[in-house]
Tab-separated table of C-alpha atoms in Angstrom:
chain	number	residue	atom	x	y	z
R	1	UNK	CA	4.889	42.748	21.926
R	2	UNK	CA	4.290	42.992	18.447
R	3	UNK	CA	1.316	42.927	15.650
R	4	UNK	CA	1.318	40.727	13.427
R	5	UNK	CA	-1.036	40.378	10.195
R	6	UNK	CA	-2.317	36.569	10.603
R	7	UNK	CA	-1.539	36.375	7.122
R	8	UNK	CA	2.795	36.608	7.782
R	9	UNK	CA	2.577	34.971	11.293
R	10	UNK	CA	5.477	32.116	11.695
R	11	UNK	CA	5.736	28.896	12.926
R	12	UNK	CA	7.027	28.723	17.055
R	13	UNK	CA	5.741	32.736	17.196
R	14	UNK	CA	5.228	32.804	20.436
R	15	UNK	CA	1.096	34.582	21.404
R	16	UNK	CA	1.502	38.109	23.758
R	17	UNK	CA	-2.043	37.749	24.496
R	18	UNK	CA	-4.618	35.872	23.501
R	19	UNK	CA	-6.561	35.230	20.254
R	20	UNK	CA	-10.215	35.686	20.735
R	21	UNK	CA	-13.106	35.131	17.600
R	22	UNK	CA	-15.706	37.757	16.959
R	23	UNK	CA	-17.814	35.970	19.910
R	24	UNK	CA	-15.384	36.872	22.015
R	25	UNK	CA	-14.239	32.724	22.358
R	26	UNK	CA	-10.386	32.300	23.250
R	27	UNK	CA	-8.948	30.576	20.199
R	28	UNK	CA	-5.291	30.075	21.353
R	29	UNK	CA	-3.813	31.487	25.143
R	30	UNK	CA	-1.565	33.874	25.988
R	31	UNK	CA	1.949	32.208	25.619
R	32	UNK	CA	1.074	29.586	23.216
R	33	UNK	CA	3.685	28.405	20.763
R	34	UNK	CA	2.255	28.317	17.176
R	35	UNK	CA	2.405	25.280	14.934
R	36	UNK	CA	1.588	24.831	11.488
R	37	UNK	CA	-1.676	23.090	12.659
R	38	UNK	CA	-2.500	26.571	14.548
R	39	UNK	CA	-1.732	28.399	11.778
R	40	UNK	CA	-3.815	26.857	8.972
R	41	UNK	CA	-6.859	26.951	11.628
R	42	UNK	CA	-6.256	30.909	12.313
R	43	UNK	CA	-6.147	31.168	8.666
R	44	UNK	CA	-9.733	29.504	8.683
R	45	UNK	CA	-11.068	32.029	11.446
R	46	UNK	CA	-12.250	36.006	10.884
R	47	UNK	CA	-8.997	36.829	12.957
R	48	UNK	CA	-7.300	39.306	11.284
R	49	UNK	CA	-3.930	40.566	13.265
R	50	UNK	CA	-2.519	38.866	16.556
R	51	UNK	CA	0.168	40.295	19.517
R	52	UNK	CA	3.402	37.607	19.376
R	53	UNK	CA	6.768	38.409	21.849
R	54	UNK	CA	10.172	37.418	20.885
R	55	UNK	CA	13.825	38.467	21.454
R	56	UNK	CA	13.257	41.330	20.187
R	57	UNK	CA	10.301	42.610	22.500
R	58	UNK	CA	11.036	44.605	25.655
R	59	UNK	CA	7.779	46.014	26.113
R	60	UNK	CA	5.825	44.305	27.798
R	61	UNK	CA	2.890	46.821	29.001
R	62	UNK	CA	-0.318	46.486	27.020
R	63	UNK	CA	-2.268	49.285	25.895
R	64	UNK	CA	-6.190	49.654	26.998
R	65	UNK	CA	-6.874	49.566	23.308
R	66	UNK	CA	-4.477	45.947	22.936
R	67	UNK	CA	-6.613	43.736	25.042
R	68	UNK	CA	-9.195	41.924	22.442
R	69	UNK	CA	-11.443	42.054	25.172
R	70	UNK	CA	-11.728	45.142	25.824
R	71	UNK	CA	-12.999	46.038	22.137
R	72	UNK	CA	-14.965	43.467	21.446
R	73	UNK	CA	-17.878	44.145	23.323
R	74	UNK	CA	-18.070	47.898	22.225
R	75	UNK	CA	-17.782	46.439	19.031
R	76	UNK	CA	-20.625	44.070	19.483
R	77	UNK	CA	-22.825	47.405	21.097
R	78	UNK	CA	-22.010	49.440	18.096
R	79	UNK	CA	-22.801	46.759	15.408
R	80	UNK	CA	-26.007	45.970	17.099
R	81	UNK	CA	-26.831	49.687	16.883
R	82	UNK	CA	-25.756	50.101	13.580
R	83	UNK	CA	-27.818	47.790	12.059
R	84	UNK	CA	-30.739	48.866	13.777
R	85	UNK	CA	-30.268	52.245	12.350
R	86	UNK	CA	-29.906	50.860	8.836
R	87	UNK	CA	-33.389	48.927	9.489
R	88	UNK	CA	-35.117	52.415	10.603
R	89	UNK	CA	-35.710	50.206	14.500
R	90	UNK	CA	-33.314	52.048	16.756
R	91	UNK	CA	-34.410	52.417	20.230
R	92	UNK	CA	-33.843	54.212	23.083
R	93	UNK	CA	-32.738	50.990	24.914
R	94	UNK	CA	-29.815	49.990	22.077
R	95	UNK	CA	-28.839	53.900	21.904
R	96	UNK	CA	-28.358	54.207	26.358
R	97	UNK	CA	-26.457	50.654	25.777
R	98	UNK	CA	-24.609	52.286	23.774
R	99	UNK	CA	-23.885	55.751	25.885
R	100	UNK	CA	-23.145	53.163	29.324
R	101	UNK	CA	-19.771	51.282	26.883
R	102	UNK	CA	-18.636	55.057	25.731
R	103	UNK	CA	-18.810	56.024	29.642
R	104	UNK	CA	-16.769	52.354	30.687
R	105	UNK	CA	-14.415	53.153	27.893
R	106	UNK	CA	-13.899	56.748	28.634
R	107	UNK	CA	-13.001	55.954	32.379
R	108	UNK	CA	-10.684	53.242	31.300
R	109	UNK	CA	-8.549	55.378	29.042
R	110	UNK	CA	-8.878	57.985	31.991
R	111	UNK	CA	-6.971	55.527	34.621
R	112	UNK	CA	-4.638	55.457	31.990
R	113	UNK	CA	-4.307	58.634	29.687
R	114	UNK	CA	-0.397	59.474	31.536
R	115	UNK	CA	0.667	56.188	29.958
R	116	UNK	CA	-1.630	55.437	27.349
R	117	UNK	CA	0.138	56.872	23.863
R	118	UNK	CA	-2.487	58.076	20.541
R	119	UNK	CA	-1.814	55.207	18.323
R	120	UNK	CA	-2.772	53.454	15.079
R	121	UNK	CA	-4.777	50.514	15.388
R	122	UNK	CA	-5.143	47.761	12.628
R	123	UNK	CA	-8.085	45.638	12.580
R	124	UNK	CA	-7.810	42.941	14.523
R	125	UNK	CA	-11.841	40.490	13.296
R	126	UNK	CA	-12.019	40.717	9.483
R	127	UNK	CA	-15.778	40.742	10.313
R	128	UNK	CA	-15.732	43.931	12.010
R	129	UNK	CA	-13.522	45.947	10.127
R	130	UNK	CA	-16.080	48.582	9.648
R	131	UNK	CA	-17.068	49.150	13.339
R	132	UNK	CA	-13.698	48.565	14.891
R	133	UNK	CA	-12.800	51.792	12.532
R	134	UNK	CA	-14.967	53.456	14.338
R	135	UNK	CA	-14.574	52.477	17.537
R	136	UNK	CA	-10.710	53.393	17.988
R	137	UNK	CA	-11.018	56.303	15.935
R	138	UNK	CA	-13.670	57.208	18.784
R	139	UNK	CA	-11.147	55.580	21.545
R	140	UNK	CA	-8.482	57.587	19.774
R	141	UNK	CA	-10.014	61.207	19.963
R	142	UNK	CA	-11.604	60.549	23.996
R	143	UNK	CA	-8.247	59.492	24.837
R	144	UNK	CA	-6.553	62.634	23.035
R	145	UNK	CA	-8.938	64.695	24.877
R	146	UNK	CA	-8.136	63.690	28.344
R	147	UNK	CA	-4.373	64.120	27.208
R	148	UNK	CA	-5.286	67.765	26.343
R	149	UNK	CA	-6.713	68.311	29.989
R	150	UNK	CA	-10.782	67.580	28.894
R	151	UNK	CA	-12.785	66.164	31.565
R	152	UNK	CA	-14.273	63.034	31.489
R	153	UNK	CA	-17.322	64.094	30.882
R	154	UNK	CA	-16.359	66.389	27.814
R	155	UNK	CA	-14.401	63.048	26.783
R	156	UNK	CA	-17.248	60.960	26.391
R	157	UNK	CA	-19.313	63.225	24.327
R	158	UNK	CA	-16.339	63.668	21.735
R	159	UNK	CA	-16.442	59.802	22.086
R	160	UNK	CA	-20.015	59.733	21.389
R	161	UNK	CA	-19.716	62.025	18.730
R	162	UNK	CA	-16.830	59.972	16.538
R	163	UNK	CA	-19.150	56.750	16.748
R	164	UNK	CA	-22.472	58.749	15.802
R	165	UNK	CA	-21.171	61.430	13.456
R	166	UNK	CA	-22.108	59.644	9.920
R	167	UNK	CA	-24.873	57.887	11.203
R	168	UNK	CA	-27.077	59.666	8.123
R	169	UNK	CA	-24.316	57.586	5.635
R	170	UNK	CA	-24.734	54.406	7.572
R	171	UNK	CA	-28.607	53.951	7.380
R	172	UNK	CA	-29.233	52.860	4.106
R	173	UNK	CA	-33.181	53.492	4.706
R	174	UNK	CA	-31.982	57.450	5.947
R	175	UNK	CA	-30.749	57.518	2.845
R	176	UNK	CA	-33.015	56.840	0.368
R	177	UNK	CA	-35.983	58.577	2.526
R	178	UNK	CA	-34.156	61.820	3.771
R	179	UNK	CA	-31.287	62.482	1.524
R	180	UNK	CA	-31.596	61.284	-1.860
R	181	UNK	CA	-28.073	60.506	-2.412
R	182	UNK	CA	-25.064	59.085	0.211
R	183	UNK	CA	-22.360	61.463	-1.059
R	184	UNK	CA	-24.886	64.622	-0.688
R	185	UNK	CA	-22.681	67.439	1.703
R	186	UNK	CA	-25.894	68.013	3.341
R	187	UNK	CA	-25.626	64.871	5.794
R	188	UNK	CA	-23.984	66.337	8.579
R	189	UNK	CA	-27.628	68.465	8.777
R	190	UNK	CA	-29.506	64.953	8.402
R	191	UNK	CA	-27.762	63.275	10.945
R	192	UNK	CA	-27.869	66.237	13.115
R	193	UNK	CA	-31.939	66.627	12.565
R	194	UNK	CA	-31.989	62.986	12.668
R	195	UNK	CA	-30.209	62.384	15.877
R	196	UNK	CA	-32.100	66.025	17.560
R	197	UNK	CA	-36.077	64.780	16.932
R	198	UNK	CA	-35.300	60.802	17.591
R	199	UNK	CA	-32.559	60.087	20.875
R	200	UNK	CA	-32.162	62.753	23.849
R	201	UNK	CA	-28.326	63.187	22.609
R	202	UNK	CA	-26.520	66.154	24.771
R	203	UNK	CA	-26.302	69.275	22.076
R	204	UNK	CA	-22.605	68.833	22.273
R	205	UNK	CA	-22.722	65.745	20.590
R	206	UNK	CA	-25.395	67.027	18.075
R	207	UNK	CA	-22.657	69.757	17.796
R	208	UNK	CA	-19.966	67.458	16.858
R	209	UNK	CA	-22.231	65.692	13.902
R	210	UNK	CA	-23.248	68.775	12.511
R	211	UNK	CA	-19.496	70.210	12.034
R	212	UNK	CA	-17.661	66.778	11.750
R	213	UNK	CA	-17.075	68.230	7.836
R	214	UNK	CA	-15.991	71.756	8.746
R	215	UNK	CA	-12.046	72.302	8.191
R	216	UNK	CA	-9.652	74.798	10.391
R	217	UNK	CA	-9.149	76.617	6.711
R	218	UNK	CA	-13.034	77.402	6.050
R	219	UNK	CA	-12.989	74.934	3.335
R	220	UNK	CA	-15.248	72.198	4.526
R	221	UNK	CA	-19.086	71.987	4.830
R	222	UNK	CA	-22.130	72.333	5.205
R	223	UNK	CA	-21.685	76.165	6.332
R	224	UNK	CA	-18.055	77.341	5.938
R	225	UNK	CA	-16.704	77.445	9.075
R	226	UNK	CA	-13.318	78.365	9.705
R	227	UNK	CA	-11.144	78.067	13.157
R	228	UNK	CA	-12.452	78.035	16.630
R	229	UNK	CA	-15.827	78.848	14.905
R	230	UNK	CA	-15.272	74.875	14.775
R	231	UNK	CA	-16.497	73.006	18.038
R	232	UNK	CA	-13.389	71.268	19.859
R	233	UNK	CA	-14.490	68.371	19.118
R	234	UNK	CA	-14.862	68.355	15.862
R	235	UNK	CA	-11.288	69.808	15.593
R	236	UNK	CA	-10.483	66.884	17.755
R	237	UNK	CA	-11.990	63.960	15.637
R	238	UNK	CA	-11.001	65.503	12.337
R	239	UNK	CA	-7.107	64.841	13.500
R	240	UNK	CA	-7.725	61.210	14.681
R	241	UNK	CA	-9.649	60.611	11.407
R	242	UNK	CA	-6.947	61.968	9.074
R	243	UNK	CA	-3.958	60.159	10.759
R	244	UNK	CA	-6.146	56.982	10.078
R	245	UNK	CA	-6.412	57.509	6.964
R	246	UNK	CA	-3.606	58.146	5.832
R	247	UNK	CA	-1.726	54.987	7.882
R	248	UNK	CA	-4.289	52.706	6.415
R	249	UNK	CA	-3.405	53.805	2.951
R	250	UNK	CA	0.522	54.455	3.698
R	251	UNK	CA	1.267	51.802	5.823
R	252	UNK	CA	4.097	50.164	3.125
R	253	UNK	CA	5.339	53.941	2.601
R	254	UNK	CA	8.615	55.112	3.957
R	255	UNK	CA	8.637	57.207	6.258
R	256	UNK	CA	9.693	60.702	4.935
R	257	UNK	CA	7.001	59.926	2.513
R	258	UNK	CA	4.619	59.225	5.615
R	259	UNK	CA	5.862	62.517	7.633
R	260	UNK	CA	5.454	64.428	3.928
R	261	UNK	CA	1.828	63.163	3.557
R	262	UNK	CA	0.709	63.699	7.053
R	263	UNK	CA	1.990	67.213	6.636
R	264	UNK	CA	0.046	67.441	3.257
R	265	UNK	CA	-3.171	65.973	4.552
R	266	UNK	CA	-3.224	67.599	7.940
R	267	UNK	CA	-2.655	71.258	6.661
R	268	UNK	CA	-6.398	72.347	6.501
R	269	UNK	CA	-6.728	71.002	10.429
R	270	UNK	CA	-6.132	72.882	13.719
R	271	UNK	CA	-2.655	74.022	13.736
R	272	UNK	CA	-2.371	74.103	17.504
R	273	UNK	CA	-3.829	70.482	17.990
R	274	UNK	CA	-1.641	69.166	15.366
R	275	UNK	CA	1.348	70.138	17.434
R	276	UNK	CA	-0.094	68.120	20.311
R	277	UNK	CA	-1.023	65.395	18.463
R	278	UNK	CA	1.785	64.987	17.282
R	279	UNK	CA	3.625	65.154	21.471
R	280	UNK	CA	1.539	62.428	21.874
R	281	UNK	CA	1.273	60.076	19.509
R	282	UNK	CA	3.423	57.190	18.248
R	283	UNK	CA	3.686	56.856	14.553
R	284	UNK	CA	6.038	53.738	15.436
R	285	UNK	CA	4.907	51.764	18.596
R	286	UNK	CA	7.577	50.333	20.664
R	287	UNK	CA	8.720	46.661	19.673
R	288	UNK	CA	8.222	47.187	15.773
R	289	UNK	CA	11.233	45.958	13.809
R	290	UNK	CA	11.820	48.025	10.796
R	291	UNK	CA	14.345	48.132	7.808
R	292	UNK	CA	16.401	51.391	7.307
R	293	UNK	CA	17.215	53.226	4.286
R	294	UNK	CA	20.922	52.158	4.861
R	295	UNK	CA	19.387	48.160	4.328
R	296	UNK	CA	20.597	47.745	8.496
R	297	UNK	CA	17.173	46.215	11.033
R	298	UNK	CA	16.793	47.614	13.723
R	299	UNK	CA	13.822	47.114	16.542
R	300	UNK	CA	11.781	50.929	17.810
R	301	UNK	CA	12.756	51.323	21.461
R	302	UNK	CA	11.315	55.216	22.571
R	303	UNK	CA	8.009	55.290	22.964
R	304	UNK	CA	8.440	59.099	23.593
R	305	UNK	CA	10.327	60.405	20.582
R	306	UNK	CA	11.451	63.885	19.625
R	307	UNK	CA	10.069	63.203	16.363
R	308	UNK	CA	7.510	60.903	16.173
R	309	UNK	CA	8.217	60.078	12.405
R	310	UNK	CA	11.822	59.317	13.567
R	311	UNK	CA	12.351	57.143	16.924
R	312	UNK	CA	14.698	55.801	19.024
R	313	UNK	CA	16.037	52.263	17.585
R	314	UNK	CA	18.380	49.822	18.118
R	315	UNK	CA	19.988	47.801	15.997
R	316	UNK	CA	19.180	44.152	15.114
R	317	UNK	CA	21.498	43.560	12.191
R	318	UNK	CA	23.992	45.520	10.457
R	319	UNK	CA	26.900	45.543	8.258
R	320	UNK	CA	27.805	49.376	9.533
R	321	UNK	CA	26.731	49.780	13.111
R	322	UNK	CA	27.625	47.568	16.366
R	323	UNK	CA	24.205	44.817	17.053
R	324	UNK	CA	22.093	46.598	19.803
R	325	UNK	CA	23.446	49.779	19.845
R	326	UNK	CA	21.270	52.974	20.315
R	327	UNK	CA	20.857	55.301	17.506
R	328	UNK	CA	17.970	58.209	17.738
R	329	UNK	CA	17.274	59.106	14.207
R	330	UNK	CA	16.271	62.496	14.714
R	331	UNK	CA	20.294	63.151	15.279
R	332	UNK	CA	21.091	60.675	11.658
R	333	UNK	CA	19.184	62.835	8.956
R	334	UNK	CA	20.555	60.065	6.678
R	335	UNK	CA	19.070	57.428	7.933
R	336	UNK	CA	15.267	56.818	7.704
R	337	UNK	CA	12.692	53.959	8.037
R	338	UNK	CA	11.902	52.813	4.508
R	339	UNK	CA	9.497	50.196	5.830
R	340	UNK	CA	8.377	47.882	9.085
R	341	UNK	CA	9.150	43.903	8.910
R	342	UNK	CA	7.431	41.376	10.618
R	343	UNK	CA	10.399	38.903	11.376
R	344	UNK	CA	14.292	39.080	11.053
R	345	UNK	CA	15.445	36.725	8.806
């Protein structure tokens, strides 16, 4: 299956799953044939990016972090909480809420962290861009936790600690009454104290806020810290967050320029986790039709690569190579991705 911004979906696209609203309300089923009537509706709705299949899809598993409904409630949770911390009203209720859908999430990417692979997700409810952000960059660190042997329970509170770690930039009120000004370099200590003398938080989570600014080089903040003076986590979330960044920004970039920027922006983080990450992630999920450097299409097929900047593909259309035949770019350093396509025209 493939994303697909609701903005470039096609007529007869056929739906890999279905289209749910930010109520969690099934818009169009699972297997559903699009018409122009469907698509000037979605067009209408806060839906942002939907799964299709065509000829071109072979894979048909779906990833934990796919299935609509299994983000939308978190997402729900965590915008409840949210604005309860911008109003000054948290409670103890909305914050244990909040600890039981880490826990459910963390087990579900446990069932699945030998098959599950670290990837980007796009937005999927223009209404919750913010806190679906958040969410998979927390999914996204738990799940590269239990890859690098973590227990659950070590999972969770990395988890915890992604969702929570800016809470001191999200309350408006926090703001203005404890810290003067958002961009201050003094939050992580805000939302640290904050967090300590309000919610009975575990200190590793506490840990993680505190340090979520520190850097592997020494160069980050508030104290300086430098290495494994750097709790895991942190290290951890730091990795996730950066690779986020830098797809939402570079997403129309080729990709030697996205391999050279990852390597640019992800040279003050944990060498030794960057290696890993980099084992298990996907830079290009399996099903996503791209356009070489050469001008052939071609659709990704490995969803274990060598290099994860340079998969397996096989070709759609070509004027040089044979239609479906298997090329693994990491053996064609002339060939690259210059950019991914929705459709084949």
């Amino acid at each position: 299956m493939r994303l697909i911004p609701v903005s470039q979906l096609r007529v007869d696209s056929v739906l890999a799953l279905d289209i749910i609203d930010e109520h969690a309300k099934i818009l169009l089923a699972k297997g559903h044939t699009l018409n122009q009537m469907n698509l000037s509706r979605l067009r209408t709705t806060n839906v942002a990016s939907v799964y299709i299949t065509d000829e071109y899809c072979f894979n048909d598993n779906t990833n934990y972090t796919s299935q609509p409904s299994n983000i939308l409630r978190r997402v729900i949770i965590v915008k409840r909480l949210m604005k309860m911390v911008s109003a000054g009203t948290t409670t103890k209720e909305a914050v244990f809420h909040t600890l039981k859908a880490v826990y459910e999430m963390v087990d579900g990417l446990d069932q699945q962290k030998y098959s599950l692979r670290l990837v980007y997700e796009p937005k999927k409810i223009l209404v919750n861009t913010f806190e679906e952000n958040i969410i998979y960059i927390a999914m996204m660190s738990a799940l590269f936790a239990l890859k690098l042997g973590f227990s659950k329970k070590e999972a969770s509170y990395i988890c915890l600690g992604a969702l929570v770690r800016d809470i001191a930039l999200i309350s408006y009120n926090f703001q203005e009454q404890e810290m003067n000004t958002p961009a201050t370099k003094e939050h992580p200590i805000k939302g640290y104290n904050h967090l300590k003398t309000r919610y009975n938080l575990p200190e590793e989570v506490l840990e993680i806020v505190i340090q979520h600014q520190e850097t592997y080089d020494g160069k980050g903040y508030p104290y300086g810290l430098k290495g494994e003076q750097i709790c895991t986590g942190a290290r951890i979330i730091a990795i996730i967050d950066m690779y986020y960044k830098i797809k939402t920004t570079n997403m129309s970039r080729t990709a030697a320029t996205l391999e050279e920027d990852f390597k640019r922006w992800t040279a003050h983080l944990d060498p030794t986790y960057i290696k890993k990450f980099l084992e298990f992630v996907n830079i290009y999920d399996p099903d996503t039709l791209v356009k070489l450097t050469n001008g052939d299409c071609a659709v990704v097929t490995s969803s274990r690569p060598i290099n994860p900047f340079r998969p397996q593909i096989k070709i759609v259309k070509s004027a040089k190579f044979n239609k479906e035949e298997i090329i693994n770019l990491s053996d064609r350093p002339e060939l690259h991705i210059h950019h991914i396509l929705y459709y084949i025209d």
